[in-house]
């Protein structure tokens, strides 16, 4: 197990990935905000399969947090993160400070539509995706990877980034990776450390409800009553629900019962001071032949 090279400036990052590319090596980037768990590490392992060199960025991006959100208390565990990345075979870590990413005079933001305005996360975090897209665009332009890996855990984010890379002709392959879960189904998240014991015990209800709704839809139940049952179950477990929605998996537009495109169930809910999100595939009912 060799230690990843740690770079903190854009010039060092560019020099590192340029050296790899010059040696004919394919480079994959895994953008993160640190506080790494097995979900992040699964992205690094997927990156290893898709490229000869893997660089992970660790940057708690201030512009994707609203003033009332948890930027200041977001967990920061850099030394432990680097150990986990070394064990996973990551070659490099890019860990810039906010003033490297946003020097004085920084004035540019990417403006988004389509999946970024689907009425899901954007309805509750109106400035979030502009911050995400701008920092991800910067990271892609800085590192110039051949591929970049993003988790399906943040399903709307993945759709926003795919649209951005397509629309701006960014020369990178965007790869989506499956959600890693705890044994009881709770999606792994850096924010799970905020949960009290009682909240942690209630948290698997989100995934259990998604699964129950997906089963009902696959069995041919009507969409709206199924979602109403799911919403009631989540609220009964002590959550304040932001949304439980069934959407077209490609566009995130409301699901059409008569269509045949893939569907996705997406949820966001708050328990105590913690906001959790999750989503799963929702197979359509088998067609009668
Ligand atoms: P974050 O550090 O929360 O910004 O996440 C960095 C990347 O890890 C994003 O692409 C997330 O979608 C992905 N990710 C977060 N949680 C998980 C998980 N449980 N399984 C797989 N990927 C994840």
mmCIF file of C-alpha atoms and ligand atoms in Angstrom:
data_model
loop_
_atom_site.group_PDB
_atom_site.id
_atom_site.type_symbol
_atom_site.label_atom_id
_atom_site.label_comp_id
_atom_site.label_asym_id
_atom_site.label_seq_id
_atom_site.Cartn_x
_atom_site.Cartn_y
_atom_site.Cartn_z
ATOM 1 C CA UNK A 1 0.000 0.000 0.000
ATOM 2 C CA UNK A 2 1.615 3.250 -1.098
ATOM 3 C CA UNK A 3 0.689 6.686 0.222
ATOM 4 C CA UNK A 4 -1.221 8.885 -2.215
ATOM 5 C CA UNK A 5 0.546 12.043 -3.325
ATOM 6 C CA UNK A 6 -1.174 15.048 -1.688
ATOM 7 C CA UNK A 7 -1.489 18.200 -3.769
ATOM 8 C CA UNK A 8 -2.982 21.464 -2.573
ATOM 9 C CA UNK A 9 -2.604 23.853 -5.518
ATOM 10 C CA UNK A 10 -4.108 23.803 -8.993
ATOM 11 C CA UNK A 11 -0.611 23.982 -10.524
ATOM 12 C CA UNK A 12 0.512 20.858 -8.616
ATOM 13 C CA UNK A 13 -2.708 19.051 -9.519
ATOM 14 C CA UNK A 14 -2.297 19.881 -13.210
ATOM 15 C CA UNK A 15 1.366 18.833 -13.167
ATOM 16 C CA UNK A 16 0.487 15.515 -11.497
ATOM 17 C CA UNK A 17 -2.331 14.509 -13.827
ATOM 18 C CA UNK A 18 -0.402 15.811 -16.870
ATOM 19 C CA UNK A 19 2.514 13.517 -15.940
ATOM 20 C CA UNK A 20 0.170 10.534 -15.759
ATOM 21 C CA UNK A 21 -1.506 11.366 -19.048
ATOM 22 C CA UNK A 22 1.873 11.868 -20.723
ATOM 23 C CA UNK A 23 2.749 8.312 -19.637
ATOM 24 C CA UNK A 24 -0.363 7.134 -21.473
ATOM 25 C CA UNK A 25 -2.294 6.461 -18.256
ATOM 26 C CA UNK A 26 -6.055 6.983 -18.031
ATOM 27 C CA UNK A 27 -6.997 9.226 -15.090
ATOM 28 C CA UNK A 28 -10.209 9.052 -13.018
ATOM 29 C CA UNK A 29 -11.361 11.744 -10.583
ATOM 30 C CA UNK A 30 -13.523 11.082 -7.512
ATOM 31 C CA UNK A 31 -14.853 14.380 -6.111
ATOM 32 C CA UNK A 32 -15.753 14.289 -2.389
ATOM 33 C CA UNK A 33 -16.193 16.511 0.638
ATOM 34 C CA UNK A 34 -14.151 14.126 2.812
ATOM 35 C CA UNK A 35 -15.384 12.388 5.997
ATOM 36 C CA UNK A 36 -14.948 9.323 3.853
ATOM 37 C CA UNK A 37 -16.988 6.150 4.406
ATOM 38 C CA UNK A 38 -17.329 2.880 2.523
ATOM 39 C CA UNK A 39 -19.599 4.558 -0.058
ATOM 40 C CA UNK A 40 -16.841 6.949 -1.089
ATOM 41 C CA UNK A 41 -14.310 4.123 -1.090
ATOM 42 C CA UNK A 42 -16.553 2.109 -3.439
ATOM 43 C CA UNK A 43 -16.259 5.012 -5.901
ATOM 44 C CA UNK A 44 -12.467 4.913 -5.596
ATOM 45 C CA UNK A 45 -12.498 1.163 -6.273
ATOM 46 C CA UNK A 46 -14.721 1.644 -9.322
ATOM 47 C CA UNK A 47 -12.360 4.400 -10.493
ATOM 48 C CA UNK A 48 -9.445 1.973 -10.137
ATOM 49 C CA UNK A 49 -11.230 -0.464 -12.440
ATOM 50 C CA UNK A 50 -11.825 2.233 -15.050
ATOM 51 C CA UNK A 51 -8.445 3.999 -15.029
ATOM 52 C CA UNK A 52 -4.754 3.465 -14.293
ATOM 53 C CA UNK A 53 -4.623 6.509 -11.991
ATOM 54 C CA UNK A 54 -7.152 7.733 -9.439
ATOM 55 C CA UNK A 55 -7.244 11.164 -7.866
ATOM 56 C CA UNK A 56 -9.727 11.955 -5.086
ATOM 57 C CA UNK A 57 -10.573 15.552 -4.278
ATOM 58 C CA UNK A 58 -11.449 16.481 -0.699
ATOM 59 C CA UNK A 59 -13.047 19.902 -0.500
ATOM 60 C CA UNK A 60 -15.954 20.998 1.686
ATOM 61 C CA UNK A 61 -17.371 23.400 -0.863
ATOM 62 C CA UNK A 62 -18.815 26.469 0.893
ATOM 63 C CA UNK A 63 -20.879 27.599 -2.105
ATOM 64 C CA UNK A 64 -23.148 24.545 -2.054
ATOM 65 C CA UNK A 65 -24.247 25.169 1.547
ATOM 66 C CA UNK A 66 -26.962 27.734 2.346
ATOM 67 C CA UNK A 67 -26.299 30.053 5.326
ATOM 68 C CA UNK A 68 -28.632 27.967 7.550
ATOM 69 C CA UNK A 69 -26.915 24.661 6.647
ATOM 70 C CA UNK A 70 -24.097 22.683 8.273
ATOM 71 C CA UNK A 71 -20.961 24.007 6.513
ATOM 72 C CA UNK A 72 -19.172 24.970 9.756
ATOM 73 C CA UNK A 73 -19.889 21.696 11.546
ATOM 74 C CA UNK A 74 -19.555 19.396 8.503
ATOM 75 C CA UNK A 75 -17.205 16.559 9.637
ATOM 76 C CA UNK A 76 -13.568 17.035 8.633
ATOM 77 C CA UNK A 77 -11.368 13.938 9.091
ATOM 78 C CA UNK A 78 -8.470 14.499 6.696
ATOM 79 C CA UNK A 79 -5.844 12.156 8.237
ATOM 80 C CA UNK A 80 -8.290 9.238 8.466
ATOM 81 C CA UNK A 81 -9.493 9.980 4.913
ATOM 82 C CA UNK A 82 -5.953 9.739 3.526
ATOM 83 C CA UNK A 83 -5.422 6.404 5.327
ATOM 84 C CA UNK A 84 -8.606 4.989 3.767
ATOM 85 C CA UNK A 85 -7.611 6.275 0.328
ATOM 86 C CA UNK A 86 -4.145 4.726 0.668
ATOM 87 C CA UNK A 87 -5.719 1.371 1.559
ATOM 88 C CA UNK A 88 -8.021 1.635 -1.489
ATOM 89 C CA UNK A 89 -5.110 2.282 -3.851
ATOM 90 C CA UNK A 90 -5.819 5.929 -4.583
ATOM 91 C CA UNK A 91 -2.828 7.619 -6.272
ATOM 92 C CA UNK A 92 -3.473 11.244 -5.422
ATOM 93 C CA UNK A 93 -5.485 13.543 -3.141
ATOM 94 C CA UNK A 94 -6.348 17.103 -4.164
ATOM 95 C CA UNK A 95 -7.143 19.084 -1.009
ATOM 96 C CA UNK A 96 -7.416 22.788 -1.838
ATOM 97 C CA UNK A 97 -8.404 25.525 0.626
ATOM 98 C CA UNK A 98 -11.427 27.739 -0.137
ATOM 99 C CA UNK A 99 -9.168 30.640 -1.187
ATOM 100 C CA UNK A 100 -7.498 28.415 -3.817
ATOM 101 C CA UNK A 101 -10.892 27.497 -5.276
ATOM 102 C CA UNK A 102 -12.443 30.940 -4.788
ATOM 103 C CA UNK A 103 -9.706 33.585 -4.837
ATOM 104 C CA UNK A 104 -10.658 37.221 -4.248
ATOM 105 C CA UNK A 105 -12.602 38.525 -7.237
ATOM 106 C CA UNK A 106 -14.214 35.174 -8.094
ATOM 107 C CA UNK A 107 -17.490 36.040 -9.869
ATOM 108 C CA UNK A 108 -18.522 33.133 -12.113
ATOM 109 C CA UNK A 109 -21.328 30.621 -11.511
ATOM 110 C CA UNK A 110 -22.831 27.993 -13.776
ATOM 111 C CA UNK A 111 -26.542 28.534 -14.447
ATOM 112 C CA UNK A 112 -28.641 25.371 -14.639
ATOM 113 C CA UNK A 113 -32.045 24.200 -15.818
ATOM 114 C CA UNK A 114 -33.592 20.816 -16.636
ATOM 115 C CA UNK A 115 -32.844 18.225 -13.939
ATOM 116 C CA UNK A 116 -31.530 20.990 -11.657
ATOM 117 C CA UNK A 117 -35.063 22.473 -11.590
ATOM 118 C CA UNK A 118 -36.995 19.240 -11.102
ATOM 119 C CA UNK A 119 -38.621 20.385 -7.844
ATOM 120 C CA UNK A 120 -36.708 17.892 -5.661
ATOM 121 C CA UNK A 121 -33.533 19.042 -3.843
ATOM 122 C CA UNK A 122 -33.711 22.378 -5.667
ATOM 123 C CA UNK A 123 -37.060 23.159 -4.016
ATOM 124 C CA UNK A 124 -35.466 22.925 -0.562
ATOM 125 C CA UNK A 125 -31.886 24.000 -1.384
ATOM 126 C CA UNK A 126 -32.331 26.630 -4.123
ATOM 127 C CA UNK A 127 -28.645 27.635 -4.366
ATOM 128 C CA UNK A 128 -27.192 24.143 -3.903
ATOM 129 C CA UNK A 129 -26.759 22.876 -7.465
ATOM 130 C CA UNK A 130 -25.223 26.091 -8.789
ATOM 131 C CA UNK A 131 -22.538 25.633 -6.117
ATOM 132 C CA UNK A 132 -22.109 21.937 -6.929
ATOM 133 C CA UNK A 133 -21.967 22.423 -10.709
ATOM 134 C CA UNK A 134 -19.492 25.290 -10.479
ATOM 135 C CA UNK A 135 -17.102 23.432 -8.189
ATOM 136 C CA UNK A 136 -17.376 20.205 -10.202
ATOM 137 C CA UNK A 137 -16.731 22.111 -13.451
ATOM 138 C CA UNK A 138 -13.656 23.667 -11.843
ATOM 139 C CA UNK A 139 -12.391 20.288 -10.615
ATOM 140 C CA UNK A 140 -12.892 18.719 -14.057
ATOM 141 C CA UNK A 141 -11.083 21.583 -15.802
ATOM 142 C CA UNK A 142 -8.305 21.574 -13.189
ATOM 143 C CA UNK A 143 -7.657 17.812 -13.192
ATOM 144 C CA UNK A 144 -8.700 17.053 -16.812
ATOM 145 C CA UNK A 145 -9.562 13.445 -15.977
ATOM 146 C CA UNK A 146 -10.715 10.926 -18.567
ATOM 147 C CA UNK A 147 -13.524 9.836 -16.228
ATOM 148 C CA UNK A 148 -15.202 11.154 -13.089
ATOM 149 C CA UNK A 149 -17.197 9.002 -10.665
ATOM 150 C CA UNK A 150 -20.330 10.177 -8.805
ATOM 151 C CA UNK A 151 -22.666 8.246 -6.505
ATOM 152 C CA UNK A 152 -26.289 7.499 -7.374
ATOM 153 C CA UNK A 153 -26.901 8.325 -3.689
ATOM 154 C CA UNK A 154 -27.110 11.937 -4.910
ATOM 155 C CA UNK A 155 -29.279 11.025 -7.889
ATOM 156 C CA UNK A 156 -30.366 14.527 -8.885
ATOM 157 C CA UNK A 157 -26.761 15.740 -8.556
ATOM 158 C CA UNK A 158 -25.636 12.964 -10.923
ATOM 159 C CA UNK A 159 -28.285 14.041 -13.465
ATOM 160 C CA UNK A 160 -27.235 17.690 -13.138
ATOM 161 C CA UNK A 161 -23.574 16.821 -13.706
ATOM 162 C CA UNK A 162 -24.327 14.580 -16.684
ATOM 163 C CA UNK A 163 -26.328 17.423 -18.276
ATOM 164 C CA UNK A 164 -23.581 19.959 -17.543
ATOM 165 C CA UNK A 165 -20.811 17.761 -18.993
ATOM 166 C CA UNK A 166 -22.917 17.125 -22.099
ATOM 167 C CA UNK A 167 -23.976 20.755 -22.596
ATOM 168 C CA UNK A 168 -20.492 22.224 -22.040
ATOM 169 C CA UNK A 169 -18.784 19.501 -24.129
ATOM 170 C CA UNK A 170 -16.524 18.626 -21.210
ATOM 171 C CA UNK A 171 -14.242 15.855 -22.483
ATOM 172 C CA UNK A 172 -14.897 13.468 -19.602
ATOM 173 C CA UNK A 173 -16.879 10.279 -19.093
ATOM 174 C CA UNK A 174 -19.319 10.696 -16.174
ATOM 175 C CA UNK A 175 -19.800 7.379 -14.366
ATOM 176 C CA UNK A 176 -22.604 6.736 -11.845
ATOM 177 C CA UNK A 177 -21.938 4.303 -8.996
ATOM 178 C CA UNK A 178 -24.430 2.347 -6.851
ATOM 179 C CA UNK A 179 -25.348 3.411 -3.302
ATOM 180 C CA UNK A 180 -23.546 1.665 -0.442
ATOM 181 C CA UNK A 181 -25.767 0.937 2.554
ATOM 182 C CA UNK A 182 -25.461 -0.095 6.181
ATOM 183 C CA UNK A 183 -26.675 -3.624 6.989
ATOM 184 C CA UNK A 184 -30.144 -2.264 7.908
ATOM 185 C CA UNK A 185 -30.497 -0.417 4.589
ATOM 186 C CA UNK A 186 -29.599 3.121 5.673
ATOM 187 C CA UNK A 187 -27.641 4.777 2.858
ATOM 188 C CA UNK A 188 -24.128 5.596 4.016
ATOM 189 C CA UNK A 189 -23.626 9.347 4.441
ATOM 190 C CA UNK A 190 -21.091 11.610 6.094
ATOM 191 C CA UNK A 191 -24.092 13.186 7.863
ATOM 192 C CA UNK A 192 -25.123 9.917 9.583
ATOM 193 C CA UNK A 193 -22.662 10.789 12.409
ATOM 194 C CA UNK A 194 -25.088 13.562 13.426
ATOM 195 C CA UNK A 195 -27.850 11.046 14.284
ATOM 196 C CA UNK A 196 -28.698 10.332 17.945
ATOM 197 C CA UNK A 197 -29.251 6.676 18.883
ATOM 198 C CA UNK A 198 -33.037 7.098 18.576
ATOM 199 C CA UNK A 199 -32.745 8.897 15.229
ATOM 200 C CA UNK A 200 -30.332 6.238 13.940
ATOM 201 C CA UNK A 201 -32.871 3.560 14.921
ATOM 202 C CA UNK A 202 -35.609 5.334 12.923
ATOM 203 C CA UNK A 203 -33.421 6.167 9.911
ATOM 204 C CA UNK A 204 -33.728 2.808 8.020
ATOM 205 C CA UNK A 205 -37.450 3.620 7.573
ATOM 206 C CA UNK A 206 -36.485 5.728 4.560
ATOM 207 C CA UNK A 207 -35.007 2.822 2.618
ATOM 208 C CA UNK A 208 -37.672 0.384 3.849
ATOM 209 C CA UNK A 209 -40.376 2.763 2.601
ATOM 210 C CA UNK A 210 -38.682 3.218 -0.777
ATOM 211 C CA UNK A 211 -38.558 -0.564 -1.130
ATOM 212 C CA UNK A 212 -42.213 -0.978 -0.138
ATOM 213 C CA UNK A 213 -43.277 1.694 -2.656
ATOM 214 C CA UNK A 214 -41.131 0.123 -5.397
ATOM 215 C CA UNK A 215 -42.733 -3.279 -4.727
ATOM 216 C CA UNK A 216 -46.243 -1.795 -4.859
ATOM 217 C CA UNK A 217 -45.518 0.000 -8.142
ATOM 218 C CA UNK A 218 -43.989 -3.132 -9.666
ATOM 219 C CA UNK A 219 -47.166 -4.978 -8.622
ATOM 220 C CA UNK A 220 -49.256 -2.464 -10.573
ATOM 221 C CA UNK A 221 -50.523 -0.255 -7.728
ATOM 222 C CA UNK A 222 -51.424 3.322 -8.697
ATOM 223 C CA UNK A 223 -48.610 5.834 -8.205
ATOM 224 C CA UNK A 224 -50.276 8.526 -6.063
ATOM 225 C CA UNK A 225 -51.914 6.294 -3.390
ATOM 226 C CA UNK A 226 -48.645 4.359 -3.118
ATOM 227 C CA UNK A 227 -46.711 7.581 -2.532
ATOM 228 C CA UNK A 228 -49.334 8.812 -0.036
ATOM 229 C CA UNK A 229 -48.892 5.599 1.993
ATOM 230 C CA UNK A 230 -45.115 6.012 1.846
ATOM 231 C CA UNK A 231 -45.272 9.638 2.973
ATOM 232 C CA UNK A 232 -47.488 8.699 5.943
ATOM 233 C CA UNK A 233 -45.124 5.885 6.960
ATOM 234 C CA UNK A 234 -42.087 8.176 6.914
ATOM 235 C CA UNK A 235 -43.862 10.840 8.963
ATOM 236 C CA UNK A 236 -45.103 8.218 11.437
ATOM 237 C CA UNK A 237 -41.460 7.223 12.059
ATOM 238 C CA UNK A 238 -40.724 10.759 13.307
ATOM 239 C CA UNK A 239 -39.436 12.410 10.125
ATOM 240 C CA UNK A 240 -40.423 15.763 8.701
ATOM 241 C CA UNK A 241 -40.771 14.913 5.044
ATOM 242 C CA UNK A 242 -39.420 17.251 2.363
ATOM 243 C CA UNK A 243 -40.498 14.991 -0.515
ATOM 244 C CA UNK A 244 -41.199 11.427 -1.585
ATOM 245 C CA UNK A 245 -41.563 11.427 -5.357
ATOM 246 C CA UNK A 246 -41.687 9.037 -8.302
ATOM 247 C CA UNK A 247 -39.864 10.463 -11.320
ATOM 248 C CA UNK A 248 -38.617 9.569 -14.771
ATOM 249 C CA UNK A 249 -35.084 8.332 -14.070
ATOM 250 C CA UNK A 250 -33.526 10.129 -17.057
ATOM 251 C CA UNK A 251 -35.236 13.545 -16.934
ATOM 252 C CA UNK A 252 -36.524 13.610 -13.318
ATOM 253 C CA UNK A 253 -39.871 14.804 -14.694
ATOM 254 C CA UNK A 254 -42.989 13.430 -12.933
ATOM 255 C CA UNK A 255 -43.535 9.747 -13.761
ATOM 256 C CA UNK A 256 -46.026 8.936 -16.508
ATOM 257 C CA UNK A 257 -48.070 5.803 -15.702
ATOM 258 C CA UNK A 258 -48.503 5.162 -19.434
ATOM 259 C CA UNK A 259 -44.825 5.543 -20.372
ATOM 260 C CA UNK A 260 -42.172 2.864 -20.424
ATOM 261 C CA UNK A 261 -39.039 4.764 -19.335
ATOM 262 C CA UNK A 262 -37.169 3.765 -16.163
ATOM 263 C CA UNK A 263 -38.560 5.241 -12.933
ATOM 264 C CA UNK A 264 -36.823 6.417 -9.766
ATOM 265 C CA UNK A 265 -38.229 6.889 -6.260
ATOM 266 C CA UNK A 266 -36.546 9.738 -4.409
ATOM 267 C CA UNK A 267 -36.911 10.869 -0.806
ATOM 268 C CA UNK A 268 -35.595 13.637 1.439
ATOM 269 C CA UNK A 269 -36.612 13.971 5.074
ATOM 270 C CA UNK A 270 -35.379 15.574 8.265
ATOM 271 C CA UNK A 271 -35.064 13.845 11.596
ATOM 272 C CA UNK A 272 -34.040 16.085 14.464
ATOM 273 C CA UNK A 273 -31.444 18.449 12.979
ATOM 274 C CA UNK A 274 -30.287 16.026 10.262
ATOM 275 C CA UNK A 275 -31.503 15.918 6.694
ATOM 276 C CA UNK A 276 -31.234 12.560 4.909
ATOM 277 C CA UNK A 277 -31.772 11.711 1.224
ATOM 278 C CA UNK A 278 -32.095 8.395 -0.588
ATOM 279 C CA UNK A 279 -33.437 6.949 -3.851
ATOM 280 C CA UNK A 280 -33.935 3.600 -5.585
ATOM 281 C CA UNK A 281 -34.916 2.199 -8.949
ATOM 282 C CA UNK A 282 -38.672 1.513 -9.252
ATOM 283 C CA UNK A 283 -39.347 -1.162 -11.884
ATOM 284 C CA UNK A 284 -42.568 -0.712 -13.847
ATOM 285 C CA UNK A 285 -45.150 -3.487 -13.684
ATOM 286 C CA UNK A 286 -44.463 -6.367 -16.061
ATOM 287 C CA UNK A 287 -46.503 -5.876 -19.257
ATOM 288 C CA UNK A 288 -49.233 -8.441 -19.921
ATOM 289 C CA UNK A 289 -48.549 -10.253 -23.155
HETATM 290 P P1 LIG B 1 -19.949 13.830 -0.657
HETATM 291 O O1 LIG B 1 -18.639 13.691 0.038
HETATM 292 O O2 LIG B 1 -21.120 13.594 0.220
HETATM 293 O O3 LIG B 1 -20.041 15.080 -1.497
HETATM 294 O O4 LIG B 1 -20.000 12.639 -1.691
HETATM 295 C C1 LIG B 1 -18.981 12.438 -2.628
HETATM 296 C C2 LIG B 1 -19.414 11.406 -3.615
HETATM 297 O O5 LIG B 1 -19.691 10.178 -2.932
HETATM 298 C C3 LIG B 1 -20.702 11.778 -4.361
HETATM 299 O O6 LIG B 1 -20.585 11.418 -5.725
HETATM 300 C C4 LIG B 1 -21.750 10.978 -3.641
HETATM 301 O O7 LIG B 1 -22.870 10.676 -4.453
HETATM 302 C C5 LIG B 1 -20.964 9.717 -3.303
HETATM 303 N N1 LIG B 1 -21.588 8.996 -2.196
HETATM 304 C C6 LIG B 1 -22.022 9.516 -1.020
HETATM 305 N N2 LIG B 1 -22.595 8.554 -0.266
HETATM 306 C C7 LIG B 1 -22.522 7.407 -0.988
HETATM 307 C C8 LIG B 1 -22.955 6.046 -0.767
HETATM 308 N N3 LIG B 1 -23.592 5.701 0.357
HETATM 309 N N4 LIG B 1 -22.706 5.138 -1.729
HETATM 310 C C9 LIG B 1 -22.082 5.482 -2.887
HETATM 311 N N5 LIG B 1 -21.649 6.742 -3.151
HETATM 312 C C10 LIG B 1 -21.872 7.681 -2.223
#
